[in-house]
Coordinates of N, CA and C and ligand atoms in Angstrom, one line a residue:
X1 N -25.8 -6.7 39.3 CA -25.6 -6.7 37.7 C -24.5 -6.9 37.4
X2 N -24.1 -7.7 36.6 CA -22.6 -7.8 35.6 C -22.0 -6.6 34.6
X3 N -20.8 -6.1 35.0 CA -19.9 -5.4 34.5 C -20.2 -5.2 32.6
X4 N -21.1 -3.8 32.3 CA -21.3 -3.6 31.2 C -20.2 -2.6 30.4
X5 N -20.1 -3.2 29.4 CA -19.0 -2.4 28.4 C -19.7 -1.7 27.4
X6 N -19.4 -0.4 27.3 CA -20.0 0.4 26.3 C -19.2 0.8 25.2
X7 N -19.4 0.4 24.1 CA -18.7 0.6 22.6 C -19.1 1.4 21.9
X8 N -18.4 2.4 21.9 CA -19.4 3.3 20.7 C -18.3 3.5 19.2
X9 N -19.0 4.0 18.1 CA -18.4 4.6 17.2 C -18.8 6.0 16.6
X10 N -18.0 6.8 16.3 CA -18.7 8.4 16.4 C -17.0 9.2 15.6
X11 N -17.7 9.7 14.8 CA -16.8 10.3 14.0 C -16.4 12.0 14.3
X12 N -18.0 12.8 14.7 CA -17.6 14.0 15.3 C -17.3 14.2 16.9
X13 N -17.5 13.3 17.2 CA -17.5 13.3 18.8 C -19.2 13.1 19.8
X14 N -20.3 13.1 18.8 CA -21.5 12.8 19.1 C -21.5 12.1 20.4
X15 N -21.2 10.7 19.2 CA -21.3 9.8 19.9 C -20.9 9.4 21.1
X16 N -19.5 9.5 21.1 CA -18.8 9.4 22.1 C -19.3 10.0 23.6
X17 N -19.6 11.7 23.3 CA -20.2 12.1 24.6 C -21.5 11.5 25.1
X18 N -22.1 10.9 23.8 CA -23.4 10.4 25.0 C -23.1 8.7 25.6
X19 N -22.3 8.2 24.6 CA -21.2 6.6 25.4 C -21.0 7.3 26.7
X20 N -20.4 8.4 27.0 CA -19.9 8.6 28.4 C -21.1 9.3 29.3
X21 N -21.8 9.9 28.6 CA -23.3 10.2 29.3 C -23.9 8.9 29.9
X22 N -23.9 8.1 29.2 CA -24.4 6.7 29.8 C -23.5 6.1 30.8
X23 N -22.7 6.3 30.2 CA -21.3 5.5 31.3 C -22.2 6.0 32.6
X24 N -21.6 7.5 32.9 CA -21.8 8.4 34.0 C -22.9 8.0 34.3
X25 N -24.3 7.9 33.8 CA -25.9 7.4 34.5 C -25.7 6.1 35.2
X26 N -24.7 5.4 34.8 CA -24.5 3.9 35.4 C -23.5 3.8 36.0
X27 N -22.7 5.0 36.4 CA -21.4 4.7 37.8 C -20.4 4.0 36.9
X28 N -18.7 4.4 37.1 CA -17.8 3.8 37.0 C -17.2 2.7 37.1
X29 N -17.9 2.2 38.3 CA -17.6 1.1 39.2 C -18.4 0.0 37.8
X30 N -19.7 0.3 37.7 CA -20.3 -0.8 36.7 C -20.5 -0.7 35.4
X31 N -19.9 0.8 34.8 CA -19.5 0.8 33.0 C -18.3 1.1 32.9
X32 N -17.6 0.5 31.3 CA -16.6 0.9 31.2 C -16.3 1.2 29.7
X33 N -16.5 2.4 29.5 CA -16.6 3.2 28.0 C -15.1 3.2 26.9
X34 N -15.8 2.7 25.5 CA -14.6 2.0 24.7 C -14.8 2.8 23.6
X35 N -14.0 3.1 22.7 CA -13.9 3.5 21.4 C -14.0 2.2 21.0
X36 N -15.0 1.7 19.7 CA -14.9 0.2 18.9 C -13.7 0.5 17.8
X37 N -13.2 1.3 17.7 CA -12.0 1.6 17.0 C -10.8 1.0 17.7
X38 N -10.6 0.9 19.0 CA -9.7 0.5 19.3 C -9.8 -0.9 20.5
X39 N -11.4 -1.8 19.8 CA -11.9 -2.6 20.6 C -11.4 -3.9 19.7
X40 N -11.2 -5.2 20.4 CA -10.8 -6.2 20.2 C -12.4 -7.4 20.2
X41 N -12.2 -8.5 19.7 CA -13.5 -9.5 20.3 C -13.3 -10.0 21.3
X42 N -12.1 -10.2 21.5 CA -11.8 -10.8 23.0 C -12.3 -9.5 24.2
X43 N -12.4 -7.8 23.9 CA -12.4 -7.8 25.1 C -14.3 -7.2 25.0
X44 N -14.7 -7.2 23.8 CA -16.2 -7.2 24.1 C -16.8 -8.6 24.3
X45 N -15.8 -9.6 24.4 CA -16.9 -10.9 25.0 C -16.5 -10.9 26.5
X46 N -15.7 -9.9 26.8 CA -15.2 -10.3 28.5 C -16.8 -9.6 29.6
X47 N -17.3 -9.1 28.7 CA -18.5 -8.4 29.4 C -19.7 -9.2 29.3
X48 N -20.6 -9.2 30.6 CA -21.7 -9.9 30.2 C -22.7 -9.0 30.0
X49 N -23.0 -7.7 29.9 CA -23.6 -6.8 29.4 C -23.3 -5.7 28.5
X50 N -23.4 -5.8 27.3 CA -23.1 -4.7 26.5 C -23.8 -3.7 26.1
X51 N -23.6 -2.4 25.7 CA -24.3 -1.1 25.2 C -23.4 -0.9 24.3
X52 N -24.0 -1.1 22.7 CA -22.7 -0.6 21.4 C -24.0 0.7 20.7
X53 N -23.1 1.6 20.7 CA -23.8 3.1 20.4 C -23.0 2.8 18.5
X54 N -24.0 3.4 17.6 CA -23.3 3.9 16.6 C -24.3 5.0 15.8
X55 N -23.8 5.9 15.3 CA -24.3 7.0 14.8 C -24.5 6.9 13.2
X56 N -25.4 7.4 12.4 CA -25.6 6.9 11.4 C -24.7 8.2 10.1
X57 N -23.9 7.4 9.0 CA -23.3 8.6 8.0 C -24.0 8.4 6.7
X58 N -23.6 8.5 5.2 CA -23.7 8.4 4.0 C -25.3 8.4 4.5
X59 N -25.8 7.6 3.6 CA -27.4 7.8 3.3 C -27.7 6.3 4.1
X60 N -27.8 6.4 5.6 CA -28.2 5.4 6.4 C -27.3 4.2 7.0
X61 N -25.8 4.5 6.6 CA -24.8 3.4 7.1 C -24.3 3.8 8.4
X62 N -24.0 2.4 9.2 CA -23.4 2.6 9.9 C -22.1 3.5 10.3
X63 N -21.5 4.2 11.5 CA -20.6 4.6 11.1 C -18.8 4.0 10.9
X64 N -18.1 4.6 10.2 CA -17.4 3.7 9.7 C -16.2 2.7 10.5
X65 N -16.2 2.8 11.8 CA -15.4 2.3 13.0 C -16.1 0.8 13.0
X66 N -17.4 1.1 13.0 CA -18.4 0.3 13.3 C -18.4 -0.8 12.3
X67 N -18.3 0.0 11.0 CA -18.9 -0.7 9.7 C -17.5 -1.6 9.6
X68 N -16.5 -1.3 10.3 CA -15.4 -2.0 9.9 C -15.0 -3.3 11.1
X69 N -15.7 -2.9 12.1 CA -15.4 -3.9 13.1 C -16.6 -4.9 13.0
X70 N -17.5 -4.8 12.4 CA -19.2 -5.9 12.3 C -18.6 -6.6 10.8
X71 N -17.2 -6.4 10.3 CA -17.2 -7.3 9.5 C -16.5 -8.8 10.3
X72 N -16.4 -8.4 11.7 CA -15.7 -9.8 12.3 C -16.7 -10.0 13.2
X73 N -17.8 -9.7 13.4 CA -19.3 -10.0 14.2 C -19.2 -11.6 14.2
X74 N -19.2 -12.3 12.8 CA -19.4 -13.8 12.5 C -18.4 -14.6 13.8
X75 N -17.7 -13.9 14.1 CA -16.4 -14.8 14.7 C -16.9 -14.6 16.3
X76 N -17.6 -13.7 16.7 CA -17.7 -13.4 18.0 C -19.1 -14.6 18.7
X77 N -18.2 -14.8 20.1 CA -19.6 -15.4 21.0 C -20.3 -14.6 21.5
X78 N -21.4 -14.3 21.6 CA -22.2 -13.2 22.2 C -23.6 -14.0 23.2
X79 N -23.3 -15.5 23.1 CA -24.3 -16.6 23.8 C -24.7 -16.0 25.0
X80 N -25.6 -15.9 25.8 CA -25.8 -15.4 27.1 C -25.8 -14.2 27.6
X81 N -25.3 -13.0 26.6 CA -25.3 -11.7 26.7 C -26.2 -11.4 26.6
X82 N -26.5 -9.9 27.2 CA -27.7 -9.0 27.2 C -27.1 -7.6 26.2
X83 N -27.7 -7.4 25.3 CA -27.1 -6.3 24.3 C -27.9 -5.3 24.5
X84 N -27.7 -3.9 24.7 CA -28.7 -3.2 24.3 C -28.0 -1.8 23.3
X85 N -29.0 -1.2 22.6 CA -28.3 -0.5 21.5 C -28.5 0.7 21.6
X86 N -27.8 1.9 21.2 CA -28.7 3.6 20.7 C -27.6 4.1 19.5
X87 N -28.5 4.6 19.1 CA -28.2 5.5 17.7 C -28.1 6.8 17.7
X88 N -27.5 7.5 17.3 CA -27.2 9.1 16.8 C -27.4 9.3 15.9
X89 N -28.4 10.1 15.3 CA -28.4 10.9 14.2 C -29.4 12.0 14.1
X90 N -30.1 12.2 13.3 CA -30.5 13.7 12.8 C -31.8 13.6 11.9
X91 N -33.1 13.4 12.4 CA -34.4 13.0 11.9 C -34.5 14.0 11.2
X92 N -33.9 15.4 11.2 CA -34.9 16.3 10.1 C -34.1 16.3 9.0
X93 N -32.9 16.2 8.8 CA -32.2 16.0 7.6 C -32.1 14.8 6.9
X94 N -32.5 13.9 7.5 CA -32.1 12.7 7.2 C -33.3 11.8 7.8
X95 N -34.7 12.4 7.5 CA -36.2 11.9 8.0 C -36.3 10.4 7.3
X96 N -35.5 10.1 6.2 CA -35.8 8.6 5.5 C -34.6 7.7 5.8
X97 N -34.1 7.8 7.2 CA -32.7 6.9 7.3 C -32.2 7.4 8.6
X98 N -33.4 7.7 9.4 CA -33.3 8.2 11.2 C -32.6 7.0 11.6
X99 N -31.3 7.1 12.3 CA -30.8 6.4 13.0 C -30.6 4.9 12.3
X100 N -30.4 5.1 11.5 CA -30.5 3.6 10.3 C -29.4 2.6 11.0
X101 N -28.4 3.7 11.2 CA -26.9 2.6 11.5 C -27.4 1.8 13.1
X102 N -28.2 2.2 13.5 CA -28.4 1.3 15.0 C -29.7 0.1 14.6
X103 N -30.1 0.7 13.5 CA -30.9 -0.7 13.1 C -30.0 -2.0 12.3
X104 N -28.9 -1.6 11.5 CA -28.1 -2.5 11.0 C -27.5 -2.9 12.2
X105 N -26.7 -2.4 13.0 CA -26.8 -3.3 14.3 C -27.1 -4.5 15.0
X106 N -28.5 -4.0 15.3 CA -29.7 -4.9 15.5 C -29.7 -6.2 14.7
X107 N -29.8 -5.8 13.4 CA -30.2 -7.1 12.3 C -28.8 -7.9 12.4
X108 N -27.6 -7.7 12.6 CA -26.2 -8.3 12.7 C -26.5 -9.2 13.9
X109 N -27.2 -8.8 14.8 CA -26.9 -9.2 16.2 C -27.6 -9.8 16.6
X110 N -28.8 -9.8 16.4 CA -30.6 -10.6 16.9 C -30.6 -11.8 16.9
X111 N -29.9 -12.1 16.4 CA -29.5 -14.0 16.4 C -28.6 -14.7 16.9
X112 N -27.7 -13.4 17.5 CA -26.3 -14.1 18.3 C -26.3 -13.8 19.7
X113 N -27.6 -12.9 20.2 CA -27.7 -12.4 21.9 C -29.0 -11.8 22.4
X114 N -29.2 -11.6 23.4 CA -30.8 -10.6 23.9 C -30.5 -9.7 23.8
X115 N -31.3 -9.2 22.1 CA -30.8 -7.8 22.4 C -32.3 -6.9 23.6
X116 N -31.9 -6.2 24.0 CA -32.8 -5.0 25.5 C -33.2 -4.0 25.2
X117 N -33.9 -3.0 25.9 CA -33.7 -1.8 26.0 C -34.5 -1.0 24.8
X118 N -35.6 -1.6 24.1 CA -36.1 -0.9 22.8 C -37.1 0.0 23.5
X119 N -37.6 1.0 23.1 CA -37.9 2.4 23.4 C -39.0 2.9 22.7
X120 N -39.9 4.2 22.5 CA -40.9 4.1 21.9 C -40.2 5.4 21.1
X121 N -41.1 5.6 20.0 CA -40.9 6.8 19.1 C -41.9 7.8 19.1
X122 N -42.5 7.7 20.1 CA -43.2 9.4 21.0 C -42.1 10.3 20.9
X123 N -42.3 11.6 20.6 CA -41.8 12.4 20.6 C -40.4 12.8 19.5
X124 N -40.5 11.5 18.6 CA -39.3 11.9 17.6 C -40.5 12.4 16.0
X125 N -40.0 13.0 15.1 CA -40.6 13.2 13.9 C -39.7 12.8 12.9
X126 N -40.0 11.7 12.2 CA -39.2 11.4 10.9 C -40.0 10.6 10.3
X127 N -39.6 9.9 9.1 CA -40.8 9.3 8.0 C -40.0 7.8 8.5
X128 N -38.6 7.5 8.1 CA -38.5 6.1 7.6 C -37.3 6.1 8.6
X129 N -37.1 4.6 9.4 CA -35.8 4.5 10.0 C -36.1 2.6 9.7
X130 N -34.5 2.3 9.9 CA -34.4 0.8 9.8 C -34.4 -0.1 10.9
X131 N -34.2 1.5 11.7 CA -34.3 0.8 13.7 C -35.4 0.3 14.0
X132 N -36.6 0.5 13.6 CA -37.8 -0.2 14.1 C -38.1 -1.7 14.0
X133 N -38.7 -2.0 15.3 CA -39.2 -3.4 15.6 C -40.8 -3.3 15.9
X134 N -42.0 -4.0 15.6 CA -43.4 -3.6 15.9 C -43.3 -2.6 16.3
X135 N -43.3 -1.1 15.6 CA -43.4 0.4 15.9 C -42.4 1.0 17.1
X136 N -41.3 0.1 17.3 CA -40.6 0.7 18.8 C -39.3 0.7 18.3
X137 N -38.0 1.4 18.6 CA -36.9 2.0 18.2 C -36.3 0.9 18.8
X138 N -35.1 0.0 18.4 CA -34.7 -1.0 18.6 C -33.8 -0.8 19.6
X139 N -33.8 0.3 20.4 CA -32.9 0.9 21.1 C -33.2 2.4 21.4
X140 N -32.0 2.8 22.1 CA -32.6 4.6 22.3 C -31.5 5.3 21.1
X141 N -32.8 5.9 20.7 CA -32.5 7.2 19.2 C -32.5 8.1 20.1
X142 N -30.5 9.0 19.7 CA -30.6 10.4 19.9 C -30.3 11.4 19.3
X143 N -30.8 12.4 19.1 CA -30.7 13.3 18.0 C -30.2 14.7 19.0
X144 N -28.9 15.0 18.8 CA -28.0 15.9 19.0 C -28.1 17.1 18.5
X145 N -28.9 16.9 16.8 CA -28.9 18.3 16.0 C -30.3 18.9 16.1
X146 N -31.2 18.2 16.7 CA -32.9 18.7 16.7 C -33.5 18.8 17.8
X147 N -32.7 17.5 19.0 CA -33.2 17.5 20.2 C -32.5 17.4 21.4
X148 N -31.7 18.2 21.9 CA -30.3 17.9 22.3 C -30.9 18.0 23.4
X149 N -32.1 18.7 23.9 CA -32.7 19.2 25.0 C -33.6 18.3 25.6
X150 N -34.1 16.8 25.1 CA -34.8 16.0 25.7 C -33.5 14.7 25.7
X151 N -32.3 15.0 25.8 CA -31.5 13.7 25.6 C -31.0 13.5 27.0
X152 N -31.2 14.3 27.8 CA -30.6 14.2 29.5 C -31.7 12.9 30.0
X153 N -32.9 13.4 29.7 CA -34.1 12.7 30.2 C -34.4 11.1 29.4
X154 N -33.8 11.3 28.4 CA -33.9 9.9 27.7 C -33.1 9.0 28.3
X155 N -31.5 9.6 28.6 CA -30.9 8.7 28.7 C -31.0 8.3 30.4
X156 N -31.5 9.0 31.0 CA -31.9 8.8 32.3 C -33.0 8.1 32.2
X157 N -33.8 7.6 31.5 CA -35.2 6.9 31.4 C -34.7 5.5 30.9
X158 N -33.9 5.4 30.4 CA -33.4 4.0 29.6 C -32.6 3.3 30.4
X159 N -31.8 4.0 31.1 CA -30.8 3.6 32.0 C -31.6 2.7 33.0
X160 N -32.5 3.4 33.8 CA -33.4 2.6 34.7 C -34.1 1.4 33.9
X161 N -34.6 1.6 32.5 CA -35.2 0.4 31.9 C -33.8 -0.9 31.8
X162 N -32.6 -0.3 31.3 CA -31.4 -1.0 31.1 C -30.9 -2.1 32.7
X163 N -31.2 -1.2 33.9 CA -31.0 -1.9 34.9 C -32.3 -2.9 35.6
X164 N -33.2 -2.8 34.9 CA -33.9 -4.1 35.1 C -33.8 -5.2 34.1
X165 N -33.3 -5.0 33.0 CA -33.2 -6.0 31.9 C -31.7 -6.7 31.6
X166 N -30.9 -6.0 32.3 CA -29.7 -6.9 32.1 C -29.2 -7.7 33.1
X167 N -27.9 -8.6 32.5 CA -27.7 -9.9 33.8 C -27.1 -9.5 35.1
Ligands
FMN1 C1 -23.1 13.3 5.3 C2 -24.0 13.0 6.5 C3 -25.0 12.0 6.4 C4 -25.3 11.6 7.5 N1 -26.7 10.3 7.7 C5 -27.4 10.5 8.0 C6 -28.3 9.2 8.0 O1 -28.6 8.9 6.8 N2 -28.9 9.3 9.1 C7 -29.1 9.4 10.4 O2 -30.3 9.8 11.3 N3 -28.2 11.0 10.3 C8 -27.8 11.4 9.5 N4 -26.8 11.8 9.3 C9 -26.4 12.8 10.9 C10 -25.2 12.3 12.0 O3 -25.6 11.1 12.1 C11 -25.1 13.1 13.5 O4 -24.7 14.1 12.8 C12 -24.9 12.6 14.3 O5 -24.8 13.3 15.5 C13 -23.2 12.3 14.1 O6 -22.5 12.1 15.3 P1 -20.9 11.3 15.5 O7 -20.1 12.8 15.5 O8 -20.9 10.7 16.8 O9 -20.2 10.4 14.2 C14 -25.8 12.2 8.2 C15 -24.7 13.4 9.1 C16 -23.6 13.9 7.7 C17 -22.8 14.8 8.2

């Protein structure tokens, strides 16, 4: 498998910790974890496989460092790359915009690269999310506020899926 760059945007640290746990599941040799706040286009382009993670803030907005970085996404060459997304949110308090930030990233990237790692919405309970396509999440949805006990199994299952889907 080609090297994986895991780029996260996190305000209070939940998404950073999830990025580190996903990185640990792949192993240090395979995956590098990077804060999107300190990333350049060239750094993203240097990986064959990308995992991009954002929390959701405001009412259904991307985390602010991702929002800033996303303004440059039109300049990036992602052709031939495989991208997987993860979103961190709160399905109880924000049931009408659960992990919307992940959905926004998906819509910005879907024409530029192959997005892999869709997951089932079973075991979640929310009303509306922009991060859905054909009734599946467009990546891994994590809710550390309400379902932290399910997080490790969700990560492990997703990482096994990505091992089969990545370049
Ligand atoms: C003001 C505010 C707005 C939020 N809006 C949403 C939202 O629209 N959708 C969602 O799923 N979670 C929302 N959340 C929950 C956060 O995404 C969640 O707490 C997440 O774990 C924060 O991760 P971070 O510390 O990595 O930024 C919101 C939280 C706050 C405090």
